[in-house]
Coordinates of C-alpha atoms in Angstrom, one line a residue:
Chain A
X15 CA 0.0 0.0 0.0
X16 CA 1.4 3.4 -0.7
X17 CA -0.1 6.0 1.5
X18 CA 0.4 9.8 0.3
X19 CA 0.7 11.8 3.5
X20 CA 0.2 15.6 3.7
X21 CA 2.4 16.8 6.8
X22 CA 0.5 20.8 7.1
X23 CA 2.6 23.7 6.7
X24 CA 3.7 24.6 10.2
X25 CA 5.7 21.6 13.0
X26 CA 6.0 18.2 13.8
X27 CA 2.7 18.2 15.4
X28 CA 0.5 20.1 12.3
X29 CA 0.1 15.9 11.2
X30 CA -3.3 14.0 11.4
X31 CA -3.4 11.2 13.9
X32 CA -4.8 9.1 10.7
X33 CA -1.2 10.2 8.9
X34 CA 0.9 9.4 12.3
X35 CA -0.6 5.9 12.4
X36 CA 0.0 5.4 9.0
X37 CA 4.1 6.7 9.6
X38 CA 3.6 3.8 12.8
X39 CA 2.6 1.5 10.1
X40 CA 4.6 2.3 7.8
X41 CA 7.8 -0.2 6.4
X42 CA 9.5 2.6 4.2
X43 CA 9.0 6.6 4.7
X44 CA 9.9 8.8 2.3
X45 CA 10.0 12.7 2.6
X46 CA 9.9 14.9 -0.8
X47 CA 12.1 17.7 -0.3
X48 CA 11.3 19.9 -3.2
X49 CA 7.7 21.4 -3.6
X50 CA 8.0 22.5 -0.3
X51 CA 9.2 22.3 2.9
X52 CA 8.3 22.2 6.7
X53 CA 9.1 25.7 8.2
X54 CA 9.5 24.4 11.9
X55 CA 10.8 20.9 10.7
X56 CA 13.0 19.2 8.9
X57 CA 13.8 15.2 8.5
X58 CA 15.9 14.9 11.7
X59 CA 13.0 16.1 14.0
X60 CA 10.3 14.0 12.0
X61 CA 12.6 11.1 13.0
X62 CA 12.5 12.0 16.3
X63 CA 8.9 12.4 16.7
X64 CA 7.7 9.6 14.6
X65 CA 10.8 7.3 16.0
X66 CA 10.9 6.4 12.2
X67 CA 13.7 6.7 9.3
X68 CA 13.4 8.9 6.8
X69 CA 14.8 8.7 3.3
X70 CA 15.1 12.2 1.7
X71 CA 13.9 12.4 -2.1
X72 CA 14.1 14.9 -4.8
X73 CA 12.8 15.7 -7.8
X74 CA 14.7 13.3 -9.7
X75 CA 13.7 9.9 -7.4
X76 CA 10.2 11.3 -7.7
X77 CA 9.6 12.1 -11.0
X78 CA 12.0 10.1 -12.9
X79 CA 12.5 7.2 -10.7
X80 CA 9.5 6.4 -8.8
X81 CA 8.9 3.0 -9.8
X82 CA 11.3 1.7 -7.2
X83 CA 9.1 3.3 -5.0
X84 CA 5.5 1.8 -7.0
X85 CA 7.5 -1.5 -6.9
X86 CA 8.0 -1.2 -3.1
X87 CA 4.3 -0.2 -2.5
X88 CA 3.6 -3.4 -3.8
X89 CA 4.0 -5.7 -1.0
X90 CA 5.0 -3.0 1.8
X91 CA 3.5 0.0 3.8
X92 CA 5.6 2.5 2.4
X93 CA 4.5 6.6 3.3
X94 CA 5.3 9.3 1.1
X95 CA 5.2 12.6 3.0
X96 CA 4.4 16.0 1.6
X97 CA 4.6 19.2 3.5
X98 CA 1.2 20.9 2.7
X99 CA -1.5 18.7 1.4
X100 CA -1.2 15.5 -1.0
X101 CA -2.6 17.4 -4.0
X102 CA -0.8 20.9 -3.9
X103 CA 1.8 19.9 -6.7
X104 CA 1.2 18.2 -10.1
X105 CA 3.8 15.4 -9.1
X106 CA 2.0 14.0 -6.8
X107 CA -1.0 13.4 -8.4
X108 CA 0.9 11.7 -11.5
X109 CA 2.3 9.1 -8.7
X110 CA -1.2 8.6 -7.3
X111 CA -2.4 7.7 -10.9
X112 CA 0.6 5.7 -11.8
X113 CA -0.1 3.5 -8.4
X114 CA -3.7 2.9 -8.9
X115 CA -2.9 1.4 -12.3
X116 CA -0.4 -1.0 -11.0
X117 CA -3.4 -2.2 -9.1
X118 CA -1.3 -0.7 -5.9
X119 CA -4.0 0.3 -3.0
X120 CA -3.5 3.9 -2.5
X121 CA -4.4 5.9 1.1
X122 CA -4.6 9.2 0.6
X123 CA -4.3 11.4 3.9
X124 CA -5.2 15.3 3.9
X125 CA -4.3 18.3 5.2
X126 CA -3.9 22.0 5.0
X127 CA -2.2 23.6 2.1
X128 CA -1.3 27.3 1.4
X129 CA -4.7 27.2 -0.7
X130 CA -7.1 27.3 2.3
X131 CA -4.5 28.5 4.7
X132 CA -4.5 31.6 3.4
X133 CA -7.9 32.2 4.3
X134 CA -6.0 33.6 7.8
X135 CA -5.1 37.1 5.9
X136 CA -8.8 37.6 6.4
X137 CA -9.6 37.0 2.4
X138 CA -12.6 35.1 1.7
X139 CA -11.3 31.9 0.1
X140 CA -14.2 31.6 -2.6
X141 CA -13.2 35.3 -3.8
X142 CA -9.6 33.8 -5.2
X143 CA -8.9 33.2 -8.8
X144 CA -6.5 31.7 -10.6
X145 CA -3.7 30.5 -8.4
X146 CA -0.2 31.4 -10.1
X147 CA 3.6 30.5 -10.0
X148 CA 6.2 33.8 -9.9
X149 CA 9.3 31.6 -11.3
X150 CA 12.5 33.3 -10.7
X151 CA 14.0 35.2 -13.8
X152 CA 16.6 34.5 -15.3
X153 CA 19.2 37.0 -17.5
X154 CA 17.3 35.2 -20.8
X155 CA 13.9 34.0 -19.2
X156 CA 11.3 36.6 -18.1
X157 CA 8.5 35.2 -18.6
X158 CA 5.4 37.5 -18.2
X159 CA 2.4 35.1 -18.6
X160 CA 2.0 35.1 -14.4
X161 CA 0.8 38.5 -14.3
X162 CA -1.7 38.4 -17.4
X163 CA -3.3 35.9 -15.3
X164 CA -3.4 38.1 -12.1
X165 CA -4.7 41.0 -14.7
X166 CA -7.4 38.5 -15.8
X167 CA -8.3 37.6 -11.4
X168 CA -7.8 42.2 -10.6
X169 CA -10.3 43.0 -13.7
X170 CA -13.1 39.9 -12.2
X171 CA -12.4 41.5 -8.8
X172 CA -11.2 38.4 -7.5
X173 CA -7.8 37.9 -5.4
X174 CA -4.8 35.7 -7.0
X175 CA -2.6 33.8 -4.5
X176 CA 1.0 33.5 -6.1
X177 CA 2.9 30.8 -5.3
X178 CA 6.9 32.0 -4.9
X179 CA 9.7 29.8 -6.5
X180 CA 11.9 26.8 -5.2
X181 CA 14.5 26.0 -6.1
X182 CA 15.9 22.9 -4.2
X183 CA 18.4 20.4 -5.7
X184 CA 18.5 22.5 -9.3
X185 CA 21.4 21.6 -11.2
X186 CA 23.0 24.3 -13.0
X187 CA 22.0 24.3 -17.4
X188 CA 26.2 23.8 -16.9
X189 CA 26.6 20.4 -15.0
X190 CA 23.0 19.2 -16.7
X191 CA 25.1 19.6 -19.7
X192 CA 28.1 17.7 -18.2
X193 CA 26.1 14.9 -16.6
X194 CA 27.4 16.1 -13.4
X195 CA 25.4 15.5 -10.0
X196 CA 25.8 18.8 -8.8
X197 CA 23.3 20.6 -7.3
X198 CA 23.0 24.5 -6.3
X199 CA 22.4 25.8 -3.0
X200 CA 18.4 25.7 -2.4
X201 CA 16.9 29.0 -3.3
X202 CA 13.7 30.5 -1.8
X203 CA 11.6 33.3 -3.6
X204 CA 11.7 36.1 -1.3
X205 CA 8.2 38.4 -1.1
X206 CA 10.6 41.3 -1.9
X207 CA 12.0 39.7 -5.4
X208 CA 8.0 39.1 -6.2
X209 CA 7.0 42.7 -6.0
X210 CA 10.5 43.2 -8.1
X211 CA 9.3 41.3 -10.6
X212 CA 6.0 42.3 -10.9
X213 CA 7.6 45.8 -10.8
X214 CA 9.6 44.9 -13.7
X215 CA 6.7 43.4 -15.1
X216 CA 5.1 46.4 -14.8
X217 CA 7.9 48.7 -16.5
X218 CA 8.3 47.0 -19.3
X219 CA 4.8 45.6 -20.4
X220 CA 2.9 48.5 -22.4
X221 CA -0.3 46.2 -22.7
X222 CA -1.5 46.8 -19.1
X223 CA -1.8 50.0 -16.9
X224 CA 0.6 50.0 -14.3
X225 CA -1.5 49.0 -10.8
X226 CA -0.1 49.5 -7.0
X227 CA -2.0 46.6 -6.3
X228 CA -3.0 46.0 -3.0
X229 CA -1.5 43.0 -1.7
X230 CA -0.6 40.6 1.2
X231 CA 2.8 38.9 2.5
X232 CA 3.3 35.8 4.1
X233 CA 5.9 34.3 5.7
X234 CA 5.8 31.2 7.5
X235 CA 2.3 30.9 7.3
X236 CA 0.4 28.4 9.8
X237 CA 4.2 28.4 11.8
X238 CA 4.9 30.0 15.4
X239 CA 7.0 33.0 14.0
X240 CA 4.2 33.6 11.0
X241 CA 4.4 37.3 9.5
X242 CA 1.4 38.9 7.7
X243 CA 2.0 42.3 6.5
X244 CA -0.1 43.9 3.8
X245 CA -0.2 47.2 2.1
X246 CA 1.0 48.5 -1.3
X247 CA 3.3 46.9 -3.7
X248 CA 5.6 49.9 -2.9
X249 CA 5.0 49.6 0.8
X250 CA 6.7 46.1 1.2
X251 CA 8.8 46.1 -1.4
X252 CA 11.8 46.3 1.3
X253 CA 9.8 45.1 4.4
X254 CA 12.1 42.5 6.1
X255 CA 10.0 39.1 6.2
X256 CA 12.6 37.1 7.7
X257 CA 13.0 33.7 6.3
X258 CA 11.2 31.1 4.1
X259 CA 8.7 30.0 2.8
X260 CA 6.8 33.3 1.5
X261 CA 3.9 33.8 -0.7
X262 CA 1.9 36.6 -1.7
X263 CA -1.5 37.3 -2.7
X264 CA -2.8 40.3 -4.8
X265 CA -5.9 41.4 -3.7
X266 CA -9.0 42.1 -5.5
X267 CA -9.9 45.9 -6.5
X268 CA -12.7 45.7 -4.4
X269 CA -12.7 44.2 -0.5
X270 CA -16.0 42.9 1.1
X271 CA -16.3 44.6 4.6
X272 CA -14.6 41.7 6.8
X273 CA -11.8 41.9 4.2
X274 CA -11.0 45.5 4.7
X275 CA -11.0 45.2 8.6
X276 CA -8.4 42.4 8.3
X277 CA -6.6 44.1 5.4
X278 CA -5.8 47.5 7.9
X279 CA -5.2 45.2 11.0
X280 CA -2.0 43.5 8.9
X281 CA -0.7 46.9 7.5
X282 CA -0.4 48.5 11.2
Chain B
X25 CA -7.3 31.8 24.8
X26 CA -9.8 31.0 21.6
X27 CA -8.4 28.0 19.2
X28 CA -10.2 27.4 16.3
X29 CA -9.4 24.0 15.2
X30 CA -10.0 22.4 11.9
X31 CA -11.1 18.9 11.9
X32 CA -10.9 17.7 8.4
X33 CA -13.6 16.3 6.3
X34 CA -13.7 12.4 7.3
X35 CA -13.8 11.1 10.7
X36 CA -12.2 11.4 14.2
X37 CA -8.6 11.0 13.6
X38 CA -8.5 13.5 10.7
X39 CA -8.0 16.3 13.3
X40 CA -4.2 16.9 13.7
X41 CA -2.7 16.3 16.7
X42 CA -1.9 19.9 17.7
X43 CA -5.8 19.9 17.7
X44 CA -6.1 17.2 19.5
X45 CA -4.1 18.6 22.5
X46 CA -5.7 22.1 22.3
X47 CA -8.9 19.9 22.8
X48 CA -7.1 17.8 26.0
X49 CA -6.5 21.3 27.3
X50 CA -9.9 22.9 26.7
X51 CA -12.0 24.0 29.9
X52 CA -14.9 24.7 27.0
X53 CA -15.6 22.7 23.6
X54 CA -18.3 24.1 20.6
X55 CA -18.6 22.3 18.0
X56 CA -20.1 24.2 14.6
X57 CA -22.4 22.5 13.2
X58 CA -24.7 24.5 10.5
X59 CA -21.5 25.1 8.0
X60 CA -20.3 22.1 7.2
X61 CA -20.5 18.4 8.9
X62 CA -17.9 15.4 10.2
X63 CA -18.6 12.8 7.3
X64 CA -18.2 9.5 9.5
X65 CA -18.7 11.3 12.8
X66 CA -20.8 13.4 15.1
X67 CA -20.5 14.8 18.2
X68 CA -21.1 11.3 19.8
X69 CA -18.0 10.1 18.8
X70 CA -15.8 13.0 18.9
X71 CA -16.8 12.9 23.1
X72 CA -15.7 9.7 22.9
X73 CA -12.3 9.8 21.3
X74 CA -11.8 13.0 22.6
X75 CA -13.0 12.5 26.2
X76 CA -14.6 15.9 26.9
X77 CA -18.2 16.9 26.3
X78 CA -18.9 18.7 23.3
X79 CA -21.6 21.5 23.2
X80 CA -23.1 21.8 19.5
X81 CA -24.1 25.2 18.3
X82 CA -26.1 26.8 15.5
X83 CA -25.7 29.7 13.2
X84 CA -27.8 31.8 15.7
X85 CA -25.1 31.2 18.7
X86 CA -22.3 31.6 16.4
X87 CA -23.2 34.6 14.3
X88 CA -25.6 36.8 17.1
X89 CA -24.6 35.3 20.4
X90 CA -21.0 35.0 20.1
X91 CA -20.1 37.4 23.0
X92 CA -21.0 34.2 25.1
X93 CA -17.7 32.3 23.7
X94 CA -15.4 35.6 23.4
X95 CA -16.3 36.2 27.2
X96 CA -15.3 32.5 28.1
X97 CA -12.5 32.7 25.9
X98 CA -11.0 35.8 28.3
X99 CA -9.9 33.7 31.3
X100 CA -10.7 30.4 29.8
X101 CA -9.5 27.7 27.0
X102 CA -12.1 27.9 24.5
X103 CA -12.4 25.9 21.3
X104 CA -14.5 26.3 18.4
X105 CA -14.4 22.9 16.3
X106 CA -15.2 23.2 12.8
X107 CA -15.7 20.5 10.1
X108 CA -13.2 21.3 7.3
X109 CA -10.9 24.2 7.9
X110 CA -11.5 27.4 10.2
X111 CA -11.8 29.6 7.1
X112 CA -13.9 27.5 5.0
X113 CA -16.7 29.9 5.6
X114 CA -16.8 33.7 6.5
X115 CA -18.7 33.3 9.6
X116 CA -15.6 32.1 11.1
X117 CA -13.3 34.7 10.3
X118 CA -15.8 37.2 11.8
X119 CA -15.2 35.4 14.9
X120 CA -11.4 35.3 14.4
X121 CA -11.8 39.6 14.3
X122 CA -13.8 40.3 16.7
X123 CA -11.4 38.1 19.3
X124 CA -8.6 39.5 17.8
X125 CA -10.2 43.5 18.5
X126 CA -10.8 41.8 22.2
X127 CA -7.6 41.5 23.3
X128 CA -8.4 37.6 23.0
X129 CA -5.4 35.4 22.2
X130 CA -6.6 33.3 19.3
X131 CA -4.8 29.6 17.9
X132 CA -5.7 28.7 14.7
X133 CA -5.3 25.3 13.6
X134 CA -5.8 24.3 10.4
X135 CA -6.8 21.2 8.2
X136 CA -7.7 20.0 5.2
X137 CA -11.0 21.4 3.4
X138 CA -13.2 20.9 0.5
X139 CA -10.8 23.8 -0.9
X140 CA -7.7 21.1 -1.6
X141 CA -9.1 17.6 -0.9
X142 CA -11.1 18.4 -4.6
X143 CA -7.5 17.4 -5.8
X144 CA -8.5 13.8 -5.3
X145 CA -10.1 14.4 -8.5
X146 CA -6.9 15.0 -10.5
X147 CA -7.6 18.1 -11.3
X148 CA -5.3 20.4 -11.3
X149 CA -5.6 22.9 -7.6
X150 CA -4.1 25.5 -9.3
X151 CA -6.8 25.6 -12.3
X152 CA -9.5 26.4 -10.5
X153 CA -11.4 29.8 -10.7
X154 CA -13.5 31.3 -8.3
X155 CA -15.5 28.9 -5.8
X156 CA -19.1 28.9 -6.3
X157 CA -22.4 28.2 -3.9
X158 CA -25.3 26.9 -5.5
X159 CA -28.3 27.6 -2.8
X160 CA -31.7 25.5 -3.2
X161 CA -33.9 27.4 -5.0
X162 CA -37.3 28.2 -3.7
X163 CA -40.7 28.8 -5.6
X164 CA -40.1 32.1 -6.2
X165 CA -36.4 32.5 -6.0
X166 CA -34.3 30.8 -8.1
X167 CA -30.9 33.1 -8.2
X168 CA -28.5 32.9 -11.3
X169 CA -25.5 34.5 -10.1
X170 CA -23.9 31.1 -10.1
X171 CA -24.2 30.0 -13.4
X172 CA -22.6 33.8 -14.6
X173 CA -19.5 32.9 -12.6
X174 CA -19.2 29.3 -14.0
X175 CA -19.2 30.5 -17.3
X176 CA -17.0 33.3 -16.1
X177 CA -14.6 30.5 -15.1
X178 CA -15.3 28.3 -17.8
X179 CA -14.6 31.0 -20.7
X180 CA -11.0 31.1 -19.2
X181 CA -10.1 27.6 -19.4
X182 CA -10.5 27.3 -15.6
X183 CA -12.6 24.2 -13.5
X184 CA -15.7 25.8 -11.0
X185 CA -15.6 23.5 -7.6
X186 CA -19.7 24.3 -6.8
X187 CA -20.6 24.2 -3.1
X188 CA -24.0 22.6 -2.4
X189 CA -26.0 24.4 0.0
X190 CA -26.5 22.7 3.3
X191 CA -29.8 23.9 5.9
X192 CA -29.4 23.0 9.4
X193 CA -31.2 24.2 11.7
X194 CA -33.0 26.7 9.4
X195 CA -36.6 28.4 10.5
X196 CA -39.0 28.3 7.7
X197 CA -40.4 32.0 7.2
X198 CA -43.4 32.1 9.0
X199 CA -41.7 30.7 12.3
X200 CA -39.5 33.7 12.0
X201 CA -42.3 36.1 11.5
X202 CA -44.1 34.1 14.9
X203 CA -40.9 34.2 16.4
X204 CA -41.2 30.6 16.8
X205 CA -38.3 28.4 17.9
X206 CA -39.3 25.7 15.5
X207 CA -36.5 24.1 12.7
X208 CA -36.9 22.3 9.7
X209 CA -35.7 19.1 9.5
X210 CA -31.5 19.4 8.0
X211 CA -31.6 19.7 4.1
X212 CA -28.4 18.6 2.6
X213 CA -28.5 19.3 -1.6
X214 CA -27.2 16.2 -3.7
X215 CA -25.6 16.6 -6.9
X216 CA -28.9 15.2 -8.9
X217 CA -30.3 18.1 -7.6
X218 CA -27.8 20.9 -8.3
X219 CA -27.3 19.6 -12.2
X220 CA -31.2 20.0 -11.9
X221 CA -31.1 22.9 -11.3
X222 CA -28.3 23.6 -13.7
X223 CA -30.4 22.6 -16.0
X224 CA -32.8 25.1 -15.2
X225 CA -30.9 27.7 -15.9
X226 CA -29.6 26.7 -19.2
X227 CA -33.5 26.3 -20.2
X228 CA -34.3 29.7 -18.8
X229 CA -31.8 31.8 -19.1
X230 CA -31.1 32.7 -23.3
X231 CA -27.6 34.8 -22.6
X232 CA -25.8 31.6 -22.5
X233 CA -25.4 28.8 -24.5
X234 CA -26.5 25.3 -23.3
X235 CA -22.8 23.1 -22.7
X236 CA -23.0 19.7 -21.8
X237 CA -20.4 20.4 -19.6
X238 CA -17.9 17.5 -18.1
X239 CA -18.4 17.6 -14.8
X240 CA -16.9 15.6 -11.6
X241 CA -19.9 14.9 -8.7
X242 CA -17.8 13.9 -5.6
X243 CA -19.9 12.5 -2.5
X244 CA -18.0 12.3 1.4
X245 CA -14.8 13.0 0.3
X246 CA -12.0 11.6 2.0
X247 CA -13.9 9.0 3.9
X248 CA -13.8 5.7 3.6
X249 CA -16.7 5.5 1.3
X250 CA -16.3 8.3 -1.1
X251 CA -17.7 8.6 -4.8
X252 CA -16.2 9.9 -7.0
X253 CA -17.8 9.8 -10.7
X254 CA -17.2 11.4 -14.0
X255 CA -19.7 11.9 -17.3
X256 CA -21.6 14.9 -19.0
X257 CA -24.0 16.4 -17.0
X258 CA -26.8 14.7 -18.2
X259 CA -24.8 11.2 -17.2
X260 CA -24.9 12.1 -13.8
X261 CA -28.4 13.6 -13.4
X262 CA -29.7 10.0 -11.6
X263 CA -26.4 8.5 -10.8
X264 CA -27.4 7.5 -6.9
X265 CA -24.0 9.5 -5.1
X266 CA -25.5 8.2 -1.3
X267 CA -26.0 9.9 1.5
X268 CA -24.2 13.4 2.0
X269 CA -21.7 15.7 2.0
X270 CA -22.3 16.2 -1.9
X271 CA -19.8 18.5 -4.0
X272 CA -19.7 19.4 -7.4
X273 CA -16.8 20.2 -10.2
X274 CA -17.9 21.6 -13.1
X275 CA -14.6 20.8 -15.9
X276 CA -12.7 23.5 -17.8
X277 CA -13.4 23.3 -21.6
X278 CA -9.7 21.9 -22.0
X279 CA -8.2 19.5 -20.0
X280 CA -4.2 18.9 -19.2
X281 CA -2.9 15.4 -19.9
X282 CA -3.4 13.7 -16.2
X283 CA -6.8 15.5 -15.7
X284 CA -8.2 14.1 -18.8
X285 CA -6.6 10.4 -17.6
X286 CA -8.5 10.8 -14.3
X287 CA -11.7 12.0 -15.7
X288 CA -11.2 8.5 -17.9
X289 CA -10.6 7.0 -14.8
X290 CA -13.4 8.3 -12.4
X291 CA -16.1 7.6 -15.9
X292 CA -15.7 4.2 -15.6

């Protein structure tokens, strides 16, 4: 059986009792390490707590190689946590299909993502959009398309959470080319580089008016030390969010009335 | 201290176990139950598994007598239980403010909700446009707000995840006008019912085109007996989902390549 375990966003203890059992159960746990992470976590303290190992795996093992772990699933209890829920990235759900048609039982165990745990900023969940990526540019890649979908969210008055790059185990276009297992140092889009971009955006994109949106920073959301600051683009363009993970939502034109009380609270 | 704790959508051990011990430590224990309901529980069995009695309040407590729980909540440890996530619905986050403008310490702990588990479905979370409710119409109200945003969503490529309206605890209109105490008997809508009255629309309303749209009806998600099923609307119209929680997915015109395998999947 191969159960798919989402972990929450904040500690150890953010984890259903259904997904701890199934961790008790469990023969072989793996932890993917690069759609997200833990913020007050990491593998040595889910050890700990679960009195479990825990094999690391990246984007490679799970993406390119996960039919050792569908072969496993076969005849073992073998866990697969996620930090977040199950279903917040793509890759998951192309293991989930792959396993039910090797005729492998699959347990799928829930939990709180950045989608619905954003409903803290005081935004009405069913008033969001379009959920988009900001990926990080690069000298020749700046791709725009991210904030035509925001326009299209702003002009239905409806808010657009964007999801901040990752960059976690990335090999450089350099040792990719080489065949070399080299990996860069884990990179975390910063709220500050967001509003850069969709500054830049902004300067050099004649096709849309140039908005100070409204928006809202998170950092560490559903965590101890979680920051919430909102206010212009302009206003927290150098506001100091301390570490990873961040995200950032751009609010609607228009706020409903709970919305506005909870948009001034953050921006004191 | 107020903690408003999020207990998933299946049954008892869905709640995480940083809910669990805010419940061990509560001297109080409300449990919402007009917004959304425990799939495989009730308030039986989470006194049971939780060891503490539960009180179970209504819409009336939580939205016009809520001074009652924020005045505990000052020198005592309060918790509001909610099927779900604590922000699935606005009432909530009303709460969440006024403790906040109290002075009143306030935990939030969060879980899955209708919001993300609808990845189950394949589809793809980040697809989705704006969330709509589809209330049950009456003789002589029959609102079409819905069906604009669906096609709103639909015209950009984006799935609708449709929330079936749920009456618990509800006074019919001449008990209000008596002043009578006197509810209804809980009216949960199925998915038959809401592609009814889809239908409806498409027959009465000329601005829009009549699609046979692909839609995914998904009954008590993530419990142990969910349905999930696949087809045009009209396939679905008497395909027997059981007993509630009902939801509803209405497709995006185009699907991506796994989407389109799970709707394959889920038709069968």
């Amino acid at each position: 059986m191969l159960s798919i375990v989402g972990l929450g966003l904040g500690d150890v203890e953010d984890i259903t009792i259904k997904g701890f059992k199934a961790i008790k159960n469990a023969d072989i746990v793996y932890l993917e390490i690069y759609t997200s992470f833990l913020i007050n976590s990491d593998k040595q303290k889910l050890e700990e707590y679960y009195g479990k190992e825990i094999k690391e795996v990246d984007r490679i093992f799970i993406e390119e190689q996960n039919d050792t772990l569908l072969n496993e699933a076969k005849d073992k209890n073998v866990v697969l946590l996620i930090a977040g829920d199950p279903f917040s990235a793509t890759t998951h759900v192309e293991i989930y299909y792959k396993a039910m048609n090797c005729g492998i039982d699959v347990n799928i165990i829930n939990n709180a993502s950045i989608m619905n745990s954003v409903g803290i900023t005081g935004l009405q969940l069913y008033r969001f959009g379009e959920t988009v990526s900001i990926p990080f540019f690069e000298e020749n890649w700046k791709p725009f398309s991210f904030y035509d979908k925001i326009m299209q969210n702003y002009n239905n008055n409806l808010h657009t959470l964007c999801l901040l790059d990752i960059k976690v185990r990335e090999r450089s276009v350099e040792n990719i080319m080489k065949n070399k297992l080299i990996f860069e140092e884990p990179r975390f889009m910063s709220i500050n580089k967001a509003i850069e971009q969709l500054l830049y955006v902004q300067s050099n994109n004649t096709t849309h008016s140039k908005i100070d949106f409204m928006v809202i920073g998170m950092a560490r959301l559903c965590s101890k030390d979680q920051v919430i600051k909102s206010g212009k683009l302009q206003d927290l363009l150098n506001f100091d969010f301390g570490p990873p993970l961040h995200s950032l939502v751009i609010c609607s034109p228009h706020l409903h009335h709970y919305e506005e009380l909870f948009f001034n609270h953050y921006s004191q």
